[in-house]
Short mmCIF file of C-alpha atoms and ligand atoms in Angstrom, two decimals:
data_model
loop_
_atom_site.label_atom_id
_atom_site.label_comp_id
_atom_site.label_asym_id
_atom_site.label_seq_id
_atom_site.Cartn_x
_atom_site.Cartn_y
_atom_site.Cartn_z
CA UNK A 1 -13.01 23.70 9.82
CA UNK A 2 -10.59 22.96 6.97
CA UNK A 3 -10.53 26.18 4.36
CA UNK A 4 -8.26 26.89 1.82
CA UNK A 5 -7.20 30.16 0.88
CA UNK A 6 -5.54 30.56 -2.30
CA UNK A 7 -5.30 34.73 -2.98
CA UNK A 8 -5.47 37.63 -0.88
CA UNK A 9 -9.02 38.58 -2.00
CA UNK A 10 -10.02 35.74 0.18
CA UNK A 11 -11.27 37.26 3.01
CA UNK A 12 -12.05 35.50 6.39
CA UNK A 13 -15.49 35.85 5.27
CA UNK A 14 -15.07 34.35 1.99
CA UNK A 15 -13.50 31.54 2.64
CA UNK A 16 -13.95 28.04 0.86
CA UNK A 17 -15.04 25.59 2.89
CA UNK A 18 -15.41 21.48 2.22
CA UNK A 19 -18.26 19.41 2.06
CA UNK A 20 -18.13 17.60 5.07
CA UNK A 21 -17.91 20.61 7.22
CA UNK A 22 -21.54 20.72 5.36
CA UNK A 23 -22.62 16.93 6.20
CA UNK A 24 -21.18 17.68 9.71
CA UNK A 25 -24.08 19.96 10.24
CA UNK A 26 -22.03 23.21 11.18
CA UNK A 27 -23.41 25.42 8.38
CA UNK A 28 -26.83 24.75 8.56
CA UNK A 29 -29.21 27.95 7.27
CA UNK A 30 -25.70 29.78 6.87
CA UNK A 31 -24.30 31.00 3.45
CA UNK A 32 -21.20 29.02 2.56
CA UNK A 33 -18.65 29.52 -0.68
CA UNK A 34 -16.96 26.02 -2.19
CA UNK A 35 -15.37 24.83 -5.29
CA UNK A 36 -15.11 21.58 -6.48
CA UNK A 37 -15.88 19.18 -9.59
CA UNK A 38 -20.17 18.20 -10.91
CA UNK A 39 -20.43 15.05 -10.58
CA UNK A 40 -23.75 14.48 -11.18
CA UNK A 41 -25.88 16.53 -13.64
CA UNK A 42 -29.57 16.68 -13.85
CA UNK A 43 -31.80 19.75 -15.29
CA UNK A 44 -35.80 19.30 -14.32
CA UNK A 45 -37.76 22.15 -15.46
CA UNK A 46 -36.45 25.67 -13.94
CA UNK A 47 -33.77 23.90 -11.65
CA UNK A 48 -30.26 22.15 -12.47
CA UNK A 49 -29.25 19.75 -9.79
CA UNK A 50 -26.02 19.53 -9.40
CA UNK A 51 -24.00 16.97 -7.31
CA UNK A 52 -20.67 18.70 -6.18
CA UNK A 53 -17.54 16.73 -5.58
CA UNK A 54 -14.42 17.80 -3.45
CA UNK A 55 -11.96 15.75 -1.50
CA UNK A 56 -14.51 15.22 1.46
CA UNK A 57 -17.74 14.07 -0.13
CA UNK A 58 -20.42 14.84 -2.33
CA UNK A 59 -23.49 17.31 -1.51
CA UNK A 60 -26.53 18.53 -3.80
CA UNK A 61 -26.32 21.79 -5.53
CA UNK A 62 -30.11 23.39 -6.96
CA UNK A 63 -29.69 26.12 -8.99
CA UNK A 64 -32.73 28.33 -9.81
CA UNK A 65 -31.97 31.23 -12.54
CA UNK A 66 -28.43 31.02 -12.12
CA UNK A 67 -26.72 31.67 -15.37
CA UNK A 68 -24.61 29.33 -16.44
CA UNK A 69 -25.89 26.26 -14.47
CA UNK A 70 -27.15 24.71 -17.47
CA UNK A 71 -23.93 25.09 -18.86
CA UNK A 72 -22.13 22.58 -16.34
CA UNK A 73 -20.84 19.32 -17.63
CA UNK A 74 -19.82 16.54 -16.03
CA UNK A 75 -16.44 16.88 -14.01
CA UNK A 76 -16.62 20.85 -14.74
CA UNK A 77 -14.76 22.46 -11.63
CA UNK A 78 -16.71 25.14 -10.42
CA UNK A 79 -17.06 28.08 -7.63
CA UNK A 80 -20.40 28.60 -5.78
CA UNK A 81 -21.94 30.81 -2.93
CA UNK A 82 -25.11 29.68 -1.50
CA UNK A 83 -27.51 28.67 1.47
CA UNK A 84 -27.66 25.73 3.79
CA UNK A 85 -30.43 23.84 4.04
CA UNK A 86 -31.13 20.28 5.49
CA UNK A 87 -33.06 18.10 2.82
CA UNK A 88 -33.97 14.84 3.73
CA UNK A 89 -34.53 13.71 0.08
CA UNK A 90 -30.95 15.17 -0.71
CA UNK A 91 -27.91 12.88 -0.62
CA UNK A 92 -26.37 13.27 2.77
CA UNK A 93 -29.22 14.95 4.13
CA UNK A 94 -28.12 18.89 2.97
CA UNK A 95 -28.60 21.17 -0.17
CA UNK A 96 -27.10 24.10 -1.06
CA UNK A 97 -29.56 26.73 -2.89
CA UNK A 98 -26.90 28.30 -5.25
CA UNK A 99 -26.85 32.16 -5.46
CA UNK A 100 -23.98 32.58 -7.83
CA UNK A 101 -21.89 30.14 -9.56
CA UNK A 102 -18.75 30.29 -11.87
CA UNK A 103 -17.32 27.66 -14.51
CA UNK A 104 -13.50 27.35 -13.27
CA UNK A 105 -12.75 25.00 -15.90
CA UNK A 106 -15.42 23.73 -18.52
CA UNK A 107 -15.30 20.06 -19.20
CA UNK A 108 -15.31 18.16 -22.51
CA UNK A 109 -17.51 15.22 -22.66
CA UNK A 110 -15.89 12.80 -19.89
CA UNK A 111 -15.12 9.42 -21.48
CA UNK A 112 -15.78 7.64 -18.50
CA UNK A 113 -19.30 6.20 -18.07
CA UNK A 114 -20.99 3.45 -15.96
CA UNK A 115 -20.16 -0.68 -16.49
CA UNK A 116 -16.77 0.36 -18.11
CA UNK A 117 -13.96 -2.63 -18.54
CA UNK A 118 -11.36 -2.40 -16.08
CA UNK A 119 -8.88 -2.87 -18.91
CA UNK A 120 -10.59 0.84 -20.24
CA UNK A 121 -10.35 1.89 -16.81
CA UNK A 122 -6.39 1.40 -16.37
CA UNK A 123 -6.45 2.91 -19.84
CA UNK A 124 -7.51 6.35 -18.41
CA UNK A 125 -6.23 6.23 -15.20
CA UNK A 126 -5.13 9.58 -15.16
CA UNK A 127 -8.90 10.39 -15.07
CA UNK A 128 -10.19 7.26 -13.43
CA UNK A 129 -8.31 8.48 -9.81
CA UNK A 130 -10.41 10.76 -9.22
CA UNK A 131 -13.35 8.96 -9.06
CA UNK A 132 -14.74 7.84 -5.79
CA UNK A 133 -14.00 4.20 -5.78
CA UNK A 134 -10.08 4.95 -6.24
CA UNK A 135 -10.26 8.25 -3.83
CA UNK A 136 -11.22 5.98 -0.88
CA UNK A 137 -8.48 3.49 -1.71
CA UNK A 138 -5.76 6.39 -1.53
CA UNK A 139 -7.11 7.57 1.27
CA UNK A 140 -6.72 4.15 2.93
CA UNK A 141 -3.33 4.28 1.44
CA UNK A 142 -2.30 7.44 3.14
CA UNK A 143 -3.44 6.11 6.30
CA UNK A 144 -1.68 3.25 5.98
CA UNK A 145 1.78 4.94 5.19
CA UNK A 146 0.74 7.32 8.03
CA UNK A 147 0.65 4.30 10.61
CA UNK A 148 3.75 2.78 9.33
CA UNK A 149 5.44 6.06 10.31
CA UNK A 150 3.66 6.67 13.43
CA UNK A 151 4.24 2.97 14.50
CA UNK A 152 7.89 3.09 14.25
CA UNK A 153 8.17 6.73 16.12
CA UNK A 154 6.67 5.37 18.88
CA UNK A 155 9.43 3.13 18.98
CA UNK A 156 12.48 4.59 18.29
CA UNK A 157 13.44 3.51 14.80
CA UNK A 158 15.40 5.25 12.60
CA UNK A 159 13.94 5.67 8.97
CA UNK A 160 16.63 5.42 6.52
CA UNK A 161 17.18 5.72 2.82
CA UNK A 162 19.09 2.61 0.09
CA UNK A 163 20.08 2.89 -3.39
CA UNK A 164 17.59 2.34 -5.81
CA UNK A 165 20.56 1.01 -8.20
CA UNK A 166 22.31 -1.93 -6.96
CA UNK A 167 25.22 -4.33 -8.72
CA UNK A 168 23.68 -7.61 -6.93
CA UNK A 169 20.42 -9.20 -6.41
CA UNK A 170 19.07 -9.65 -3.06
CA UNK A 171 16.13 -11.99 -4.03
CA UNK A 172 17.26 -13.99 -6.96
CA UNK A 173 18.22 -13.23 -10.25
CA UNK A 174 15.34 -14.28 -12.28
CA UNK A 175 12.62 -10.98 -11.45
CA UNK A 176 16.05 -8.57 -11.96
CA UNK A 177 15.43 -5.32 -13.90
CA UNK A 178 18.99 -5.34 -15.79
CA UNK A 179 19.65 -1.44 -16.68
CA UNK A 180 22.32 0.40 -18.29
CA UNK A 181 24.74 2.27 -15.97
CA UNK A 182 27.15 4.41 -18.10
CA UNK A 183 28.98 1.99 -19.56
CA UNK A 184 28.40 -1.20 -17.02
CA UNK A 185 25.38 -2.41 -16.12
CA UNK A 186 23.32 -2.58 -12.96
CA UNK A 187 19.90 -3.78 -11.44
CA UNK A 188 16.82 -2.28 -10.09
CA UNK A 189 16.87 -2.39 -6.51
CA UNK A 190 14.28 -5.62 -4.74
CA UNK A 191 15.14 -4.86 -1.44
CA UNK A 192 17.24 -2.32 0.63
CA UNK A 193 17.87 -5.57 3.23
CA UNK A 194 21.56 -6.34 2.31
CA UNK A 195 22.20 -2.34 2.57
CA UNK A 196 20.11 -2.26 5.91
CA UNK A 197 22.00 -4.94 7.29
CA UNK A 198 24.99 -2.59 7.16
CA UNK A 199 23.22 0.50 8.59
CA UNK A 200 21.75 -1.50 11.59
CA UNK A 201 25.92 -1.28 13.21
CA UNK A 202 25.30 2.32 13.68
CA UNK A 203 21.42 2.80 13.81
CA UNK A 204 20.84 -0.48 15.11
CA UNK A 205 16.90 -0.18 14.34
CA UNK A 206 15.79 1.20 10.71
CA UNK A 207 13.31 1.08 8.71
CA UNK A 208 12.41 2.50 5.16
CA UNK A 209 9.23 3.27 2.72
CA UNK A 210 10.15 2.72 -0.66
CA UNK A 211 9.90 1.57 -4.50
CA UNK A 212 11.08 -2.04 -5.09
CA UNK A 213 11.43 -3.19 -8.31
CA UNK A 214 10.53 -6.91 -9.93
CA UNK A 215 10.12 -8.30 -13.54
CA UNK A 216 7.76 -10.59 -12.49
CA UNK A 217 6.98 -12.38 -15.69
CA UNK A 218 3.33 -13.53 -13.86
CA UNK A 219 0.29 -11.86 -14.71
CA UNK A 220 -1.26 -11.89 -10.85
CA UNK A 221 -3.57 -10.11 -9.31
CA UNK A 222 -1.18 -9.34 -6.39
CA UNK A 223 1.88 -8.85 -8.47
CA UNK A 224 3.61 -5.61 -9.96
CA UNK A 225 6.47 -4.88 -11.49
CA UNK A 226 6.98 -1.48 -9.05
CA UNK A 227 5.68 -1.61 -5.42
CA UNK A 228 5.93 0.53 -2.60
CA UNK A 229 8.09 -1.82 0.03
CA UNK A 230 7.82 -1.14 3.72
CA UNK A 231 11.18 -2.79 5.08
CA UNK A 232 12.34 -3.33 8.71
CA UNK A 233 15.84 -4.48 9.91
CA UNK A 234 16.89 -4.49 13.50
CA UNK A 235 19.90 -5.86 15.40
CA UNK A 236 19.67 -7.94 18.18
CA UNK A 237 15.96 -9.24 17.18
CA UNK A 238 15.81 -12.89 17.09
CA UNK A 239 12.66 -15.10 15.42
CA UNK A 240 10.47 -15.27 17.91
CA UNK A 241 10.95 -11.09 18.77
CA UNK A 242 10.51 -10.96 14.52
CA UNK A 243 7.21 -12.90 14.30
CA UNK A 244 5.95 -10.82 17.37
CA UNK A 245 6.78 -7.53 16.13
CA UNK A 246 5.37 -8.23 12.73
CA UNK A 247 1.66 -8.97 14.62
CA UNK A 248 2.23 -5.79 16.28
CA UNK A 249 2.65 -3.81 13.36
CA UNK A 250 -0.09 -5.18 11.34
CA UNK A 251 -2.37 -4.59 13.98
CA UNK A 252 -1.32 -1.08 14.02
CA UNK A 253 -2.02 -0.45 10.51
CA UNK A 254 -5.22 -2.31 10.78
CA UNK A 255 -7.13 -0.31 13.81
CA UNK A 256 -5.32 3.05 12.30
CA UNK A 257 -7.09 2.68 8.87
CA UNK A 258 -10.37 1.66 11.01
CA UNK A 259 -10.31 4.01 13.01
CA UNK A 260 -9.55 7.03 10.54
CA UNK A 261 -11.03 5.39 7.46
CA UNK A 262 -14.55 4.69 8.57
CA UNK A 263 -15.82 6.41 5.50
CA UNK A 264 -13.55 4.97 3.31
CA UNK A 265 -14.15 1.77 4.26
CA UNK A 266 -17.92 1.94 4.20
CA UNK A 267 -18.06 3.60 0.98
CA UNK A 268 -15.93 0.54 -0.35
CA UNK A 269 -18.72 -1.44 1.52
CA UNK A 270 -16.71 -2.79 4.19
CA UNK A 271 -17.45 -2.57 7.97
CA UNK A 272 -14.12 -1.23 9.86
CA UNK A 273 -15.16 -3.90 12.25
CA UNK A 274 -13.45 -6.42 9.58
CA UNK A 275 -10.46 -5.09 10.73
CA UNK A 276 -9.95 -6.06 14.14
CA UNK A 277 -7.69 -8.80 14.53
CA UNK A 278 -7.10 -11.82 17.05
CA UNK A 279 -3.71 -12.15 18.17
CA UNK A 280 -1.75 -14.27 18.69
CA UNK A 281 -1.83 -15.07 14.99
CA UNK A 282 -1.92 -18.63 14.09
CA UNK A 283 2.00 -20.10 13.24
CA UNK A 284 1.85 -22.95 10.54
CA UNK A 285 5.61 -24.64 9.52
CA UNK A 286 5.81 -25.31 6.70
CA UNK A 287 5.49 -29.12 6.69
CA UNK A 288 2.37 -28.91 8.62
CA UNK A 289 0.88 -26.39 5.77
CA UNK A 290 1.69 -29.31 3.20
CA UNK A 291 0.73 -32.24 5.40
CA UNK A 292 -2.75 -30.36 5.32
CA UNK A 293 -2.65 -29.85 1.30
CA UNK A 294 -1.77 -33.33 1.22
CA UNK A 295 1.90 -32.33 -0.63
CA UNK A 296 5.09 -33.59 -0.62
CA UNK A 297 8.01 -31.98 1.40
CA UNK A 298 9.57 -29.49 -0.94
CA UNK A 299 6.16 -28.67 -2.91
CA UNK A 300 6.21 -25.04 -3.52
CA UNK A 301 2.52 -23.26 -2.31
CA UNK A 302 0.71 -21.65 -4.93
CA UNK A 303 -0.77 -18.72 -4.75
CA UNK A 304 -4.36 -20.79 -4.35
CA UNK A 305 -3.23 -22.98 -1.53
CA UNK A 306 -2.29 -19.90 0.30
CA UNK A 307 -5.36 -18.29 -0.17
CA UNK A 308 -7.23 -22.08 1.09
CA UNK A 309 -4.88 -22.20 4.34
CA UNK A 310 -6.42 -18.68 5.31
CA UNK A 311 -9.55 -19.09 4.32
CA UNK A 312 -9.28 -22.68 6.87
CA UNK A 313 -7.87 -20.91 9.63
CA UNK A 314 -10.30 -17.57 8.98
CA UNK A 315 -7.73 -14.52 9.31
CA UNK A 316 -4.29 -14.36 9.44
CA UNK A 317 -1.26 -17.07 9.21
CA UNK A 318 2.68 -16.99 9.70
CA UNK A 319 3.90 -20.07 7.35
CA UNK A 320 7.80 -20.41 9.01
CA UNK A 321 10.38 -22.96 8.66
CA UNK A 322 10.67 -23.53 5.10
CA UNK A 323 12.96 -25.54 3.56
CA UNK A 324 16.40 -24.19 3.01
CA UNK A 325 16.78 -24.62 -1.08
CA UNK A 326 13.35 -22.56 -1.10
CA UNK A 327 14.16 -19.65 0.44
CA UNK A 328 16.54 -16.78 0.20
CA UNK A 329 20.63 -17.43 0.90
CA UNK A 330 20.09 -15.11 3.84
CA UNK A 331 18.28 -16.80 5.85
CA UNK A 332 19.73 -18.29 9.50
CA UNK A 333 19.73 -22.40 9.09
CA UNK A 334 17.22 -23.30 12.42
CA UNK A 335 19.87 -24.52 14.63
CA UNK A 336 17.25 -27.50 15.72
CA UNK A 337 16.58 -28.64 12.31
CA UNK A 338 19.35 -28.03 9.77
CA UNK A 339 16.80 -28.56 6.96
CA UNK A 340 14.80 -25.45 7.46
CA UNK A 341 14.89 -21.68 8.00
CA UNK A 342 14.30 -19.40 10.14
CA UNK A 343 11.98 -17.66 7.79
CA UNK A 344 8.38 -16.78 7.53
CA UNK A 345 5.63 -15.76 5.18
CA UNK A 346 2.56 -13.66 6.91
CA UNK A 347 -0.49 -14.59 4.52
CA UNK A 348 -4.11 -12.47 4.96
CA UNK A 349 -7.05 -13.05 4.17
CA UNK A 350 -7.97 -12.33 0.46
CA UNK A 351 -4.48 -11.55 -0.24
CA UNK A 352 -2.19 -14.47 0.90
CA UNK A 353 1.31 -13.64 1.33
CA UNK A 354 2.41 -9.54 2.73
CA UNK A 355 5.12 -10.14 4.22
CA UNK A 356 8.35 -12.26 3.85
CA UNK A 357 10.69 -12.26 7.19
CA UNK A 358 13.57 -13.98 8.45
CA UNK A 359 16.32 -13.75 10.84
CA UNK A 360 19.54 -13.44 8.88
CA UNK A 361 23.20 -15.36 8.80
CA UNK A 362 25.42 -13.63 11.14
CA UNK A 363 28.01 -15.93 11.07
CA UNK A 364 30.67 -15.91 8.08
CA UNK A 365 31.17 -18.71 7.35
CA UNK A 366 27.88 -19.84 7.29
CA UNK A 367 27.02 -17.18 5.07
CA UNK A 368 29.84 -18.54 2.95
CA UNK A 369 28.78 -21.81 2.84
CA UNK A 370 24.99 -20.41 1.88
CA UNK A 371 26.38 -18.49 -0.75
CA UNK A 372 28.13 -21.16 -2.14
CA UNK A 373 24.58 -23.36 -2.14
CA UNK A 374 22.78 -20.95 -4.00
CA UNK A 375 25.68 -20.77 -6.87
CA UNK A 376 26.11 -17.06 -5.94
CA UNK A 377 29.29 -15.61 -7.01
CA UNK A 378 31.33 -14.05 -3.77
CA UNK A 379 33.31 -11.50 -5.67
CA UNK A 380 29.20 -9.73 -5.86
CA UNK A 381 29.22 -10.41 -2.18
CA UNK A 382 31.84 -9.05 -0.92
CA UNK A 383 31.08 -6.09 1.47
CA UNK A 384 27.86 -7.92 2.44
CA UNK A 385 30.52 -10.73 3.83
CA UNK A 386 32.50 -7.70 5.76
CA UNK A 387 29.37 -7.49 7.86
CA UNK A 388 30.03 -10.62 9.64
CA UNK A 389 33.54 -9.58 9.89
CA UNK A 390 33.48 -6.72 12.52
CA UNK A 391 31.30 -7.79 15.28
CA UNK A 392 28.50 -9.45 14.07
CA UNK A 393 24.95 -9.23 15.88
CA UNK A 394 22.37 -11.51 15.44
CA UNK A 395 19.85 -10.02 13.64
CA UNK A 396 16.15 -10.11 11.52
CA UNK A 397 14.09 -8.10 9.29
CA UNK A 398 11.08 -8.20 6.67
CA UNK A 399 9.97 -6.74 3.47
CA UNK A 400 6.26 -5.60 3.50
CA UNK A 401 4.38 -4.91 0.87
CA UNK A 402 2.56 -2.34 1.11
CA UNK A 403 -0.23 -2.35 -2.06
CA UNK A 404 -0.79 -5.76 -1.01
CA UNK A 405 -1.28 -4.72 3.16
CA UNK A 406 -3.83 -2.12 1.31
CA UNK A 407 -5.61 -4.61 -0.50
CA UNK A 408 -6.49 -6.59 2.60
CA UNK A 409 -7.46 -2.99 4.23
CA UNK A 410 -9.52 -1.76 1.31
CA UNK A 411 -10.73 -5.16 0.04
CA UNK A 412 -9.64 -4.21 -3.31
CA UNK A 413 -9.46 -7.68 -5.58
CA UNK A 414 -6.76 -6.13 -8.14
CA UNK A 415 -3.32 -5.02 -6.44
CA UNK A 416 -3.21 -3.08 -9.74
CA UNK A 417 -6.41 -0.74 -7.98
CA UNK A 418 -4.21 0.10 -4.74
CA UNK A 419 -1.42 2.22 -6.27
CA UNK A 420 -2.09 5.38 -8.13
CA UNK A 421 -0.45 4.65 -11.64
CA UNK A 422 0.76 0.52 -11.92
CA UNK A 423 3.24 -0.92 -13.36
CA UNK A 424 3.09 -4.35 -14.48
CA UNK A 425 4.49 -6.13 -17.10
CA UNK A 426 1.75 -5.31 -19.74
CA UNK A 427 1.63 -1.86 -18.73
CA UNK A 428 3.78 1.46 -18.13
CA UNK A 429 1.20 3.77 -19.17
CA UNK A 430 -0.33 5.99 -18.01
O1 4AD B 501 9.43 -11.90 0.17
P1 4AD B 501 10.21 -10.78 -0.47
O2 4AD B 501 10.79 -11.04 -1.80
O3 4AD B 501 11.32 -10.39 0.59
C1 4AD B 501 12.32 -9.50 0.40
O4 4AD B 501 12.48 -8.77 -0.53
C2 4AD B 501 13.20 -9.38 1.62
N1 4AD B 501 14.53 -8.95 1.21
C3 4AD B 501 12.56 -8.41 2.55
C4 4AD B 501 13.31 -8.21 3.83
O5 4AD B 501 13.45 -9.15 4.58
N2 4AD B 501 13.78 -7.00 4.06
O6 4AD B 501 9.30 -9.51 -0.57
C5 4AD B 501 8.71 -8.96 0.58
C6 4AD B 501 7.25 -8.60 0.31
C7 4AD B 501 6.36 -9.79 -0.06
O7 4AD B 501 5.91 -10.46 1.08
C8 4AD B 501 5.24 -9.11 -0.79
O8 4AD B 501 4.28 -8.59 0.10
C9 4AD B 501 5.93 -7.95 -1.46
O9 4AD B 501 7.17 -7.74 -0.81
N3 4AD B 501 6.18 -8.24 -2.88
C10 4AD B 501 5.47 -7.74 -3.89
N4 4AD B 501 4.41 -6.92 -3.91
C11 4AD B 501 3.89 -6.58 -5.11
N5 4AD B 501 4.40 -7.00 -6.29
C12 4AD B 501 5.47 -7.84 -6.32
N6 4AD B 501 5.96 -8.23 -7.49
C13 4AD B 501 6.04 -8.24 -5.09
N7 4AD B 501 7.09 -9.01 -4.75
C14 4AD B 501 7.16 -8.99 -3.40
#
């Protein structure tokens, strides 16, 4: 039983307990005490029904001559006492007959009603997360951070921290948030990877959980401008170990957040079935995925064609060996095809792309020569370079990202829906 006591006046006997402990059946015909928000409201004669929110659910409150029951507005936070019964007719099959009741905090006529635009919704998102629909996507959230820990514990990985201000890009300089840094100027970080790639000569296998930044100038549904990114680096790995390690991890996450979201999920009407995933997952190169959309060899895949190639194959799809001009100047040249990389894309279902992997250059000079090809300067480079200087390891890592991972989870069709407060380029508030 989960209670929370918040003064000393809470006795043993007097504790609050949580809805579900209700739903669970555990407290049927005794007298419970709980606080929470009305979400519901509904007088009939003599009685106000209320329907009480906490973190666990939702159960029906009737309240016969209890002062101050009429009184209760709509996301009012109350206190009650009162009796267990099972109801059949009541949601969740339980009703509380209230004894006493107190108004906590007495609400002002909530501005959010039924069939409201999303645009109003992001408006008030400071009072839109607590509804339901966004409860059960944190939730899922949690979970999912949870796993990513869990995941890596069971396997020895070190979690590490980077700078969130960097002097260099990692992924190109055109999404680069420029900022003032006393008097020089620096970036936003987009990855911790070149950082990582020095930390993996000591730790040898990191990871981290943290905020990347963008200026994407696209208005996307799976785009932000801040997103939480789940990054991996480890020394030694090679392709083959990358692409299998990735499937392991999704997989992971996937049968954690079924397995401890079943609630969640249903309430967001999915079926934690839709989470169990086939392995091995299907491995496209890249000039088979344009051979398929009938495209020429460096065509770059949109967004839609991604979405088409999943939909095809029906879950989800490791796009590799793209060409080398397309890709990041990190990227190991495949030794049996100098036009390509040894890179990859994961794309799921209803999402497309979630994470972008690759082993990395470990040689110098062919990092030299790929920093050359992308017209990067090497002055910016420089300790990056030292890496392959003092015994260099061949090594691989990805960037995850994590609202997007959730939005497969949760089904959500906005990315914008799977992070508490967005950012985007039309929006910093609230
Ligand atoms: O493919 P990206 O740009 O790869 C990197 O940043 C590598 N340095 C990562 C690494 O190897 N350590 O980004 C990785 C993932 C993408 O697959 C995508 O899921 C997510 O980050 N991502 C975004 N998510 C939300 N909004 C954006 N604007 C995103 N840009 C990338």
């Amino acid at each position: 039983m989960s209670s929370i006591s918040t003064t000393k006046k809470d006795s043993a006997t007097h504790q609050f307990i949580q809805i579900s402990d209700i739903l669970d059946g555990k407290f049927t015909g005794k007298e419970v005490k709980l606080h929470g928000w009305a979400y519901r409201v509904r007088e009939q004669k003599d009685l106000v029904f209320i329907i009480l929110r906490d973190v666990s659910g939702v159960i029906q409150l009737a309240c016969k001559g209890i002062k101050d029951a009429s009184a209760v507005t709509i996301e009012s936070s109350i206190e009650i006492e009162g009796l267990v019964k099972e109801d059949k007719r009541a949601p969740g099959g339980y009703e509380i007959s209230v004894q006493k009741l107190k108004i906590i905090g007495l609400a002002e006529r909530f501005p959010i009603v039924k069939d409201q635009s999303e645009e109003f919704l992001r408006d008030v998102r400071h009072l839109w997360i607590r509804s339901r629909y966004m409860t059960s996507i944190l939730k899922i959230r949690s979970e999912a951070f949870q796993a990513i820990r869990q995941f890596y514990k069971e396997r020895d990985f070190y979690e590490v921290q980077s700078p969130s201000f960097t002097a260099a890009a990692c992924e190109g300089g055109s999404t680069l948030f420029e900022v003032k840094y006393f008097d020089k100027k620096a970036y936003l970080t987009q990855s911790w990877q070149l950082y990582a790639e020095a930390m993996i000569f000591g730790l040898e296998r990191i990871y981290c959980l943290a905020p990347s930044f963008r200026a994407e100038k696209s208005r996307t549904r799976r785009h932000l401008a801040e997103y939480w990114h789940h990054e991996m680096e480890a020394a030694w790995m090679d392709f083959d170990e990358l692409l299998k390690f990735e499937e392991e991890l999704i997989v992971y996450i996937a049968d954690h957040v079924a397995e401890t979201c079943k609630k969640e999920l249903k309430e967001l009407g999915k079926d934690p079935a839709d989470l169990k995933l086939k392995t091995p997952f299907v491995r496209m190169t890249y000039k088979e995925a344009i051979a398929k959309l009938g495209k020429k060899w460096g065509y770059d895949l949109t967004d839609e064609d991604e979405k088409k190639l999943v939909e095809e194959i029906g879950g989800p799809v490791f796009l590799t060996h793209f060409p080398r001009e397309m890709k990041a100047f990190y990227m190991k040249v495949d030794p049996k095809d100098k036009k390509v990389v040894l890179g990859a894309d994961l794309l799921m279902p209803g999402v497309g792309e979630v994470i972008g992997a690759s082993e990395r250059i470990s040689d110098s000079k062919e990092l030299e020569e790929s920093l050359k090809m992308f017209k990067l300067c090497k002055e910016d480079y420089g300790w990056y370079m030292d890496l392959r200087k003092y015994g260099s390891v061949p090594h691989s890592g990805f960037g995850l990202g994590v609202e997007r991972v959730v939005m497969w989870l949760s089904g959500a069709k906005h990315i914008m829906d799977t992070i508490p407060f967005p950012r985007t380029m039309d929006r910093v508030t609230p």
